[in-house]
PDB file of C-alpha atoms and ligand atoms in Angstrom:
ATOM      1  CA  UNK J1429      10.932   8.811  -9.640  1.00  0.00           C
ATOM      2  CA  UNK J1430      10.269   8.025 -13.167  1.00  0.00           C
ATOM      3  CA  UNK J1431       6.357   7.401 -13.060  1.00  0.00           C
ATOM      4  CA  UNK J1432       6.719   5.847 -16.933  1.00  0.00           C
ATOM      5  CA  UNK J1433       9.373   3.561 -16.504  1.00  0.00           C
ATOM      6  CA  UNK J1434       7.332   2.587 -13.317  1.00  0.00           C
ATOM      7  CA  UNK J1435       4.243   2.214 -15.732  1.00  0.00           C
ATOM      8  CA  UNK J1436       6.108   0.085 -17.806  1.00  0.00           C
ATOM      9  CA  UNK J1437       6.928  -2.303 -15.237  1.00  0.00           C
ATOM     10  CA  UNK J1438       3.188  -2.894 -13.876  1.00  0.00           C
ATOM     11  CA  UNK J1439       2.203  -3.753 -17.535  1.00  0.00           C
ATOM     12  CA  UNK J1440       5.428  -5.943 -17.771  1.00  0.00           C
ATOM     13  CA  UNK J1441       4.860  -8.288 -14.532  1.00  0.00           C
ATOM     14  CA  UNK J1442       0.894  -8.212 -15.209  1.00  0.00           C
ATOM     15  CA  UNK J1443       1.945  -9.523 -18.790  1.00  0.00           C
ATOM     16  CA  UNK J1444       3.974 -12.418 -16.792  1.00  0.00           C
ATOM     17  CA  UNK J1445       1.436 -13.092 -14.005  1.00  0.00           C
ATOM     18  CA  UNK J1446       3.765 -11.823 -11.421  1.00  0.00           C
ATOM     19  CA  UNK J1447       1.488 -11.317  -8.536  1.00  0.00           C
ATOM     20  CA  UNK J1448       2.594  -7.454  -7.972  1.00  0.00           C
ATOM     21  CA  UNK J1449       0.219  -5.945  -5.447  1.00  0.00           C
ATOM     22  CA  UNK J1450      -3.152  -4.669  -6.510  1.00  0.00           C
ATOM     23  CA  UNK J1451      -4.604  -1.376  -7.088  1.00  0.00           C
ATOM     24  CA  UNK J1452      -7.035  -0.921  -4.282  1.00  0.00           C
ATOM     25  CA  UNK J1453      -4.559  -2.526  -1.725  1.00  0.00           C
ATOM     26  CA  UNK J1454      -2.279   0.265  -2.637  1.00  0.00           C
ATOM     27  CA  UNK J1455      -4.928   2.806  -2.233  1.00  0.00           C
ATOM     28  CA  UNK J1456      -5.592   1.411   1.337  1.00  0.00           C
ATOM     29  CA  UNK J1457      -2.169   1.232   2.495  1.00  0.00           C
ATOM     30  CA  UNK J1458      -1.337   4.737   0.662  1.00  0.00           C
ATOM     31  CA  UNK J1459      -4.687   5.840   2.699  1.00  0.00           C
ATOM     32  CA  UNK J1460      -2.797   4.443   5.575  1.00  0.00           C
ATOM     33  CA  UNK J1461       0.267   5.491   5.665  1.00  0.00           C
ATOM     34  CA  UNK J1462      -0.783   9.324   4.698  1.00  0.00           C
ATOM     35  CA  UNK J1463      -0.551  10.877   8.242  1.00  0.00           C
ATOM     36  CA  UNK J1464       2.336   8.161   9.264  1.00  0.00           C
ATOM     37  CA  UNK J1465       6.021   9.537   9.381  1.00  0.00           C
ATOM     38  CA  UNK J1466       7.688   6.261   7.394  1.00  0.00           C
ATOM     39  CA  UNK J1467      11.643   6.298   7.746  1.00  0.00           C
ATOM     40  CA  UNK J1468      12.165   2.820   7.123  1.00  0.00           C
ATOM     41  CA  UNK J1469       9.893   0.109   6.383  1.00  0.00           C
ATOM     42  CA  UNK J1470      10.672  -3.558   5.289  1.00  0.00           C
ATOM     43  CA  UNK J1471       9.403  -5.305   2.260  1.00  0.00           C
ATOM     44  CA  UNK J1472       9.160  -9.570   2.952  1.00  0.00           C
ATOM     45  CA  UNK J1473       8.930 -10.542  -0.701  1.00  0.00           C
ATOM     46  CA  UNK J1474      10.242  -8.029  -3.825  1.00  0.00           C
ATOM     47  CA  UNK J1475       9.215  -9.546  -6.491  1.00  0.00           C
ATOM     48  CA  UNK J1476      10.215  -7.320  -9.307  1.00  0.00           C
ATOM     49  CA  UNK J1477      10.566  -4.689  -7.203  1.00  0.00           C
ATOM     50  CA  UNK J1478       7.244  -3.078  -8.457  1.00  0.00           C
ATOM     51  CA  UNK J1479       4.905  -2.517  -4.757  1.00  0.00           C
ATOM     52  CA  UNK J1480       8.658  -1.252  -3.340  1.00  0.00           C
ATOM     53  CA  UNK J1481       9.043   1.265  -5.464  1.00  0.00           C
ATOM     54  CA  UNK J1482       6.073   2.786  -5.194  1.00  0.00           C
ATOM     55  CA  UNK J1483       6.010   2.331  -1.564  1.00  0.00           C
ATOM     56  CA  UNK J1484       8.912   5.047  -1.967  1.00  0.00           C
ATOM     57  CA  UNK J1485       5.990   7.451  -2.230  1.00  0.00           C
ATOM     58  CA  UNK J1486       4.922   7.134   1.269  1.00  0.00           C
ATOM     59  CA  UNK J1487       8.714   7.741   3.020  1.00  0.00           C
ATOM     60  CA  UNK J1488       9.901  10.174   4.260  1.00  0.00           C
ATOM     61  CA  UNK J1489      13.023  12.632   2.891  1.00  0.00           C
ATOM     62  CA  UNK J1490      16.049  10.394   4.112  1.00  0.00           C
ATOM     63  CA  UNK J1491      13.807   6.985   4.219  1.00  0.00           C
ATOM     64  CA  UNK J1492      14.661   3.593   3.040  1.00  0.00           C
ATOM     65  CA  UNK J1493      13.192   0.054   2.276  1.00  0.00           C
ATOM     66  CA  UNK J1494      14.712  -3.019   2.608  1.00  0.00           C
ATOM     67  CA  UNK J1495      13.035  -5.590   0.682  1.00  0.00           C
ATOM     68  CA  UNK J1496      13.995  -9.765   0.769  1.00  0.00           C
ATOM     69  CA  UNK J1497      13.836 -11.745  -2.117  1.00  0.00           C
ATOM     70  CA  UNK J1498      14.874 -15.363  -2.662  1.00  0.00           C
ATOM     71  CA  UNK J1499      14.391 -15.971  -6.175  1.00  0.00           C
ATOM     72  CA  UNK J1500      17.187 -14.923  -8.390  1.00  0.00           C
ATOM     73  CA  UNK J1501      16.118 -13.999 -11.782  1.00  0.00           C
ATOM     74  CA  UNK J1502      13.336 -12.202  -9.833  1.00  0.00           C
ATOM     75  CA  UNK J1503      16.387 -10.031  -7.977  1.00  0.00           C
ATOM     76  CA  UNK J1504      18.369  -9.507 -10.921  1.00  0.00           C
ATOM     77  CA  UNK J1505      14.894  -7.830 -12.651  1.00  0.00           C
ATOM     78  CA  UNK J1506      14.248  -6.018  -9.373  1.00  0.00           C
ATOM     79  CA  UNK J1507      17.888  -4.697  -9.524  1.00  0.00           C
ATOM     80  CA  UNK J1508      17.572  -3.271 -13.039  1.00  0.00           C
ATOM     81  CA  UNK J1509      13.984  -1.935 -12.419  1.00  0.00           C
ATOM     82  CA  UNK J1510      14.989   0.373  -9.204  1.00  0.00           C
ATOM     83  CA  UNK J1511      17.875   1.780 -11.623  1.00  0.00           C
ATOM     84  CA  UNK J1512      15.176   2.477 -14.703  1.00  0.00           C
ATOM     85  CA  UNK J1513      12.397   3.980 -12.297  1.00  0.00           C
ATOM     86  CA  UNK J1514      15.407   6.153 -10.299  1.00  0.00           C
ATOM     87  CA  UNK J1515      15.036   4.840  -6.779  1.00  0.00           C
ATOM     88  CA  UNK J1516      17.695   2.831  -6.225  1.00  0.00           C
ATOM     89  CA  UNK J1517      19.316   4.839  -3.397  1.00  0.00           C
ATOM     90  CA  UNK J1518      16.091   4.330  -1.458  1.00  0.00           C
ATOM     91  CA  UNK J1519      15.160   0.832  -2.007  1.00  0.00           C
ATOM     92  CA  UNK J1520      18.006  -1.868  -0.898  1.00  0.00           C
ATOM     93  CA  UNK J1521      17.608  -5.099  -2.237  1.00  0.00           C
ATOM     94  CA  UNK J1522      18.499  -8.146   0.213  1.00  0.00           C
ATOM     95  CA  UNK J1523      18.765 -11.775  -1.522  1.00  0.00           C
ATOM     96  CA  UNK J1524      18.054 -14.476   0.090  1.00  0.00           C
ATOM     97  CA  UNK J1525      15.080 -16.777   1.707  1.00  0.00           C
ATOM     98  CA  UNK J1526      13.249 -14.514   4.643  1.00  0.00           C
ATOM     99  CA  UNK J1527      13.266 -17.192   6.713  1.00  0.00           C
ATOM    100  CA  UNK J1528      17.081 -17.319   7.218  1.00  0.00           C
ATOM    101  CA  UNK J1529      17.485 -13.349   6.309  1.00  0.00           C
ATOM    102  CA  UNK J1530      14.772 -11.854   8.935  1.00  0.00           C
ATOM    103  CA  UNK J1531      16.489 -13.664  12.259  1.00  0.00           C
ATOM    104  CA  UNK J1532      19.985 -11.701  10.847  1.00  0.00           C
ATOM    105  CA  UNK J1533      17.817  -8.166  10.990  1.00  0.00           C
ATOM    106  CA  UNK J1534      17.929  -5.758  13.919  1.00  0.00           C
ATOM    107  CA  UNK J1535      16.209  -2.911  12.608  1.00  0.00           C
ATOM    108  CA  UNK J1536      13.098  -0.830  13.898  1.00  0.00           C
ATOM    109  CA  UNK J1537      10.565  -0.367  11.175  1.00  0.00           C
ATOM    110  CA  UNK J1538       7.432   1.996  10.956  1.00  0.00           C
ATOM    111  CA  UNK J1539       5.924  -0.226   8.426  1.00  0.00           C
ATOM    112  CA  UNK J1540       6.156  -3.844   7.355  1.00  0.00           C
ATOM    113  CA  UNK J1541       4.398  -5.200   4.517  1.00  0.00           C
ATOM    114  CA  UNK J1542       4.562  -8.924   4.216  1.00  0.00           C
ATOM    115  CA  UNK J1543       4.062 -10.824   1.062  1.00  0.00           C
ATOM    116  CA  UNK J1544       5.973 -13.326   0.528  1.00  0.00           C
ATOM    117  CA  UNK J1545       5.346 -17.417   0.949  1.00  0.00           C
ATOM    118  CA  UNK J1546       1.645 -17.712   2.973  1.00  0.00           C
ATOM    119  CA  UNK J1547       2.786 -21.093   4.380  1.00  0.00           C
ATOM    120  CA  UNK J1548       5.709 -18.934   6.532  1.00  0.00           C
ATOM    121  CA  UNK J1549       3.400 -16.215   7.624  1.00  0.00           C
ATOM    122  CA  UNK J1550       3.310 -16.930  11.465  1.00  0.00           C
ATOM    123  CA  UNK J1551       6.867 -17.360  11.289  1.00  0.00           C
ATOM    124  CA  UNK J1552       7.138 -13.359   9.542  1.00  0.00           C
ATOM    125  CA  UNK J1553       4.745 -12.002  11.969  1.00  0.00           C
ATOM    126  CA  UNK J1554       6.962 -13.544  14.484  1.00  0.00           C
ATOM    127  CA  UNK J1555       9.758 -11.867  13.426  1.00  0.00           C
ATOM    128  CA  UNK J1556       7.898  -8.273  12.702  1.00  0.00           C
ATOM    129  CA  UNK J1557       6.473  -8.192  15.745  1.00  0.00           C
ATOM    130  CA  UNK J1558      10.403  -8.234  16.906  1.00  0.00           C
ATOM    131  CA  UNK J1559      11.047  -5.203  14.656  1.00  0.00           C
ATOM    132  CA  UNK J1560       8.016  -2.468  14.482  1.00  0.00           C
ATOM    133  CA  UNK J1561       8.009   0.187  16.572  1.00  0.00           C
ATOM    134  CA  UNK J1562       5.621   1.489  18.381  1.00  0.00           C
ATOM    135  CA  UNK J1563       2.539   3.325  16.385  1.00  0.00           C
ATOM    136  CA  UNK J1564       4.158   1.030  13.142  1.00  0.00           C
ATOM    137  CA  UNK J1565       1.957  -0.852  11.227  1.00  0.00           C
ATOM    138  CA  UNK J1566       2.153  -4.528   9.537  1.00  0.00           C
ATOM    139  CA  UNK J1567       0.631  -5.406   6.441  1.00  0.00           C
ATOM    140  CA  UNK J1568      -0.100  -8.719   5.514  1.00  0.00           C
ATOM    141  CA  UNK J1569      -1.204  -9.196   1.799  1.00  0.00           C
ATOM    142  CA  UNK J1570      -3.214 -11.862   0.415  1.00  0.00           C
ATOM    143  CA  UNK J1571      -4.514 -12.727   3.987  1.00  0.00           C
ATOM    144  CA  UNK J1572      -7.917 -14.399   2.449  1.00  0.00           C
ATOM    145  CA  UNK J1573      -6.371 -15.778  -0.084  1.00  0.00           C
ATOM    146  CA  UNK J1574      -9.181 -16.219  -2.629  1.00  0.00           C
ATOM    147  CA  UNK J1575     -12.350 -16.612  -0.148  1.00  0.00           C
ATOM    148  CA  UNK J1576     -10.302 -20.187   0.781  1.00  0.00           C
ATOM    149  CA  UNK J1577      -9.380 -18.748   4.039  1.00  0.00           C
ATOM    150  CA  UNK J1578     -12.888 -18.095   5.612  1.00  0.00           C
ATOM    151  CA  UNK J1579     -14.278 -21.057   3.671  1.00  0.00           C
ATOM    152  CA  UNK J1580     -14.566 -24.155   4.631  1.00  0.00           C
ATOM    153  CA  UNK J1581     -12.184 -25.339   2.198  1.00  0.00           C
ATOM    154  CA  UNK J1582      -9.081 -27.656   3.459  1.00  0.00           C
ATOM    155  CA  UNK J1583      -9.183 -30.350   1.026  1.00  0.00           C
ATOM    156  CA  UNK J1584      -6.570 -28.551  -1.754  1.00  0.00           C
ATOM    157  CA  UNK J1585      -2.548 -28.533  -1.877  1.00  0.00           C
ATOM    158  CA  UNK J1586      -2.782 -25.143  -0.731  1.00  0.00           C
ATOM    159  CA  UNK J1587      -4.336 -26.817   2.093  1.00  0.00           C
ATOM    160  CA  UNK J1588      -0.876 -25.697   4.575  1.00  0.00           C
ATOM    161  CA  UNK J1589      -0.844 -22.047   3.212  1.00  0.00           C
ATOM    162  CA  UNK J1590      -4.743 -21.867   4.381  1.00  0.00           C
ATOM    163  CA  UNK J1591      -3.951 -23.116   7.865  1.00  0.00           C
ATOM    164  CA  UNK J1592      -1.124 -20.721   8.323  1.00  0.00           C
ATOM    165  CA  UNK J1593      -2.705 -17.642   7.095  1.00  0.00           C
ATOM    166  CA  UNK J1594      -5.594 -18.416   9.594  1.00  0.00           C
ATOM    167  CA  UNK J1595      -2.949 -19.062  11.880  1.00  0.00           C
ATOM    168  CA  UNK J1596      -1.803 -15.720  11.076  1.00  0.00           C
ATOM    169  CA  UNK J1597      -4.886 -13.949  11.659  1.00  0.00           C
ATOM    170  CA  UNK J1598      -6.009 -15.604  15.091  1.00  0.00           C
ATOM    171  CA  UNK J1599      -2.518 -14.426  16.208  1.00  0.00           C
ATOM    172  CA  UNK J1600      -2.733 -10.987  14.958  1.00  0.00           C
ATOM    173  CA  UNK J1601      -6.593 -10.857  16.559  1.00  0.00           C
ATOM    174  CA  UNK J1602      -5.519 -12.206  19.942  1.00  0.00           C
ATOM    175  CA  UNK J1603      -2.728  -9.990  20.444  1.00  0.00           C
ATOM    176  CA  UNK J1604      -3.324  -7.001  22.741  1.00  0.00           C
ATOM    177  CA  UNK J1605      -0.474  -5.024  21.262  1.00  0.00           C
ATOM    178  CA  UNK J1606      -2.212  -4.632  17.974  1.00  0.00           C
ATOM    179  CA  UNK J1607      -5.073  -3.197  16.736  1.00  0.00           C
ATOM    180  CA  UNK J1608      -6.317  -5.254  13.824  1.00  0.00           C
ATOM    181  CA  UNK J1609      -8.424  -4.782  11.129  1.00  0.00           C
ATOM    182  CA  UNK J1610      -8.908  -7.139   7.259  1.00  0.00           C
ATOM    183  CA  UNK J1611     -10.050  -6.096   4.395  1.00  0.00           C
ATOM    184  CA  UNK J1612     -11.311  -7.336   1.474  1.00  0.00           C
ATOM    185  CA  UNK J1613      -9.311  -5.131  -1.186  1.00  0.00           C
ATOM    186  CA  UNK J1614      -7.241  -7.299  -3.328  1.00  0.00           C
ATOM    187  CA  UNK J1615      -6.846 -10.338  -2.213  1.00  0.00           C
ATOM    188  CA  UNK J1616      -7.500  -9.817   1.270  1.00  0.00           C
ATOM    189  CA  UNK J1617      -5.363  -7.409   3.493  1.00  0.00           C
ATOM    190  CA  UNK J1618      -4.591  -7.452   6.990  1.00  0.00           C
ATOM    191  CA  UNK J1619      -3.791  -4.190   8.643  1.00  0.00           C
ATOM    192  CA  UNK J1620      -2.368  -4.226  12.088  1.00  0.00           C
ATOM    193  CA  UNK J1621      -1.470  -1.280  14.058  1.00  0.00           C
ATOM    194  CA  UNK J1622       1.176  -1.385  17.146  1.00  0.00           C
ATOM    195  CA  UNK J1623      -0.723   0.112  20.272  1.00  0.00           C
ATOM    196  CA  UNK J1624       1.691  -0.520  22.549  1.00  0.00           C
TER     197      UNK J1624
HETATM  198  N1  LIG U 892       5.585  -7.412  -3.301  1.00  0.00           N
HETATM  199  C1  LIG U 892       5.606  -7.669  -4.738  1.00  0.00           C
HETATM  200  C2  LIG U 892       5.048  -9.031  -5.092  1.00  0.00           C
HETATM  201  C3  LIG U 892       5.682 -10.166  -4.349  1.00  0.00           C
HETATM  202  S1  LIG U 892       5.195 -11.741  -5.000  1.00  0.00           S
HETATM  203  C4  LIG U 892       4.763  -6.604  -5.427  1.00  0.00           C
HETATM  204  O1  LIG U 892       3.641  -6.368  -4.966  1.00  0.00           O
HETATM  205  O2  LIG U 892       5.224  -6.011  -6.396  1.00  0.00           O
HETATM  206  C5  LIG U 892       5.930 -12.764  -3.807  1.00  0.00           C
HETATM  207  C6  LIG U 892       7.443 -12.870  -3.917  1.00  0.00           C
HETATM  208  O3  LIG U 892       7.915 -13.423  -2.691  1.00  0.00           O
HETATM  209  C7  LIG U 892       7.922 -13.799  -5.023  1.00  0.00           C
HETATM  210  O4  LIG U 892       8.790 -13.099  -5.887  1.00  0.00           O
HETATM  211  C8  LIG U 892       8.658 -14.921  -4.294  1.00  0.00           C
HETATM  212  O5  LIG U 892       9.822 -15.363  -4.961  1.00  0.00           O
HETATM  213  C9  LIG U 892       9.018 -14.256  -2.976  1.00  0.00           C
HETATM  214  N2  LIG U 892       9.153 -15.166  -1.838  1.00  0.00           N
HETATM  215  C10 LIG U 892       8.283 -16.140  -1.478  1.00  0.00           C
HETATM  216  N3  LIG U 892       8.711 -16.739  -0.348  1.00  0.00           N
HETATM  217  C11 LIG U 892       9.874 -16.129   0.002  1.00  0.00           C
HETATM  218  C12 LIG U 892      10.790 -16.309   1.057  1.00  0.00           C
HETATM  219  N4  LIG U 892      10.608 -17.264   1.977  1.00  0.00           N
HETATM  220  N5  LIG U 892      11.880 -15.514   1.120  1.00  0.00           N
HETATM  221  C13 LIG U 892      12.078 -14.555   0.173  1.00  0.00           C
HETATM  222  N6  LIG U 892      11.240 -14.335  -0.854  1.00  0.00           N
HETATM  223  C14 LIG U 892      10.147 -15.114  -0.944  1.00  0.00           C
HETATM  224 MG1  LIG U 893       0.537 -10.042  -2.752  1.00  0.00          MG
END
């Protein structure tokens, strides 16, 4: 991988106010994911491609990502970033909105990292629940959402992404199949290991 080019592209999307996944939250996850054999793990929201390609870090030899994006200037960046930072052969780039791409997947993933539209977060979980293996472990960025989620905040337009994301978390707490933990890195991660 070309670290520089990869450089290059952090400075670019922090220039833009693309909301490319934080420092610390990378550390965590990295942290994570050090003793974890990861031969494929799914991406729910590319951006410019800039978290998946240094997610490409963590796999191992023959591993891939698949990351879904909807927007499409967003893609085409994504598309030409992978090529500059020399990692397109691991990191496959599916268009389209999650909610209509994730039902057509029927892969088994060792990690998923979501972070993509908060409002459809029950409905991703839903779906990686269907797809993680055993011992795999989901990701959910921006799970506290500037403090607003364990606030008593609910009078906002972000008022549906706050009731979803704590939608998300009750579900990811109350399942016995996980073993959940959030953090406060970033803007809030949720970490959620498959038991059984
Ligand atoms: N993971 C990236 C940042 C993603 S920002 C990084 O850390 O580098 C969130 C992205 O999710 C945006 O580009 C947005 O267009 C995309 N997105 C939001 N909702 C989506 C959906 N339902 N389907 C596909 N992409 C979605
Ligand atoms: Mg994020």
């Amino acid at each position: 991988m070309n670290k520089e080019e990869l450089e290059k592209v952090k400075k670019k999307a922090l220039d833009e106010h693309i909301p490319i996944i934080m420092d610390d939250t990378l550390t965590v996850i990295q942290e994570k994911l050090k003793n974890t054999k990861v031969d494929n793990l799914l991406e729910i929201g590319t951006a410019v491609g800039y978290s998946a390609m240094c997610f490409t870090e963590f796999l191992s030899k023959d591993g891939k990502i698949d990351t879904i994006e909807r927007d499409i200037e967003k893609i085409q960046e994504a598309r030409i970033n992978v090529k500059k930072v020399e990692v397109e052969d691991k990191i496959n780039i599916i268009e389209g909105d999650a909610v209509e791409v994730l039902p057509t997947l029927n892969n088994k993933y060792d990690v998923i990292f979501i972070d993509a539209a908060k409002g459809k977060y029950p409905f991703f979980l839903k779906e990686a629940l269907r797809m993680i293996k055993t011992h795999g472990i989901i990701f959910a960025d921006n799970i506290l959402y500037k403090g607003y989620v364990m606030s008593d905040y609910n009078k906002h337009k972000q008022r549906t992404a706050v009731r979803n994301l704590r939608e998300y978390i009750k579900e990811i707490m109350e399942n016995e199949d996980l073993e959940t933990e959030i953090l406060e890195v970033g803007d809030g991660l949720a970490i959620s290991k498959k038991i059984k």
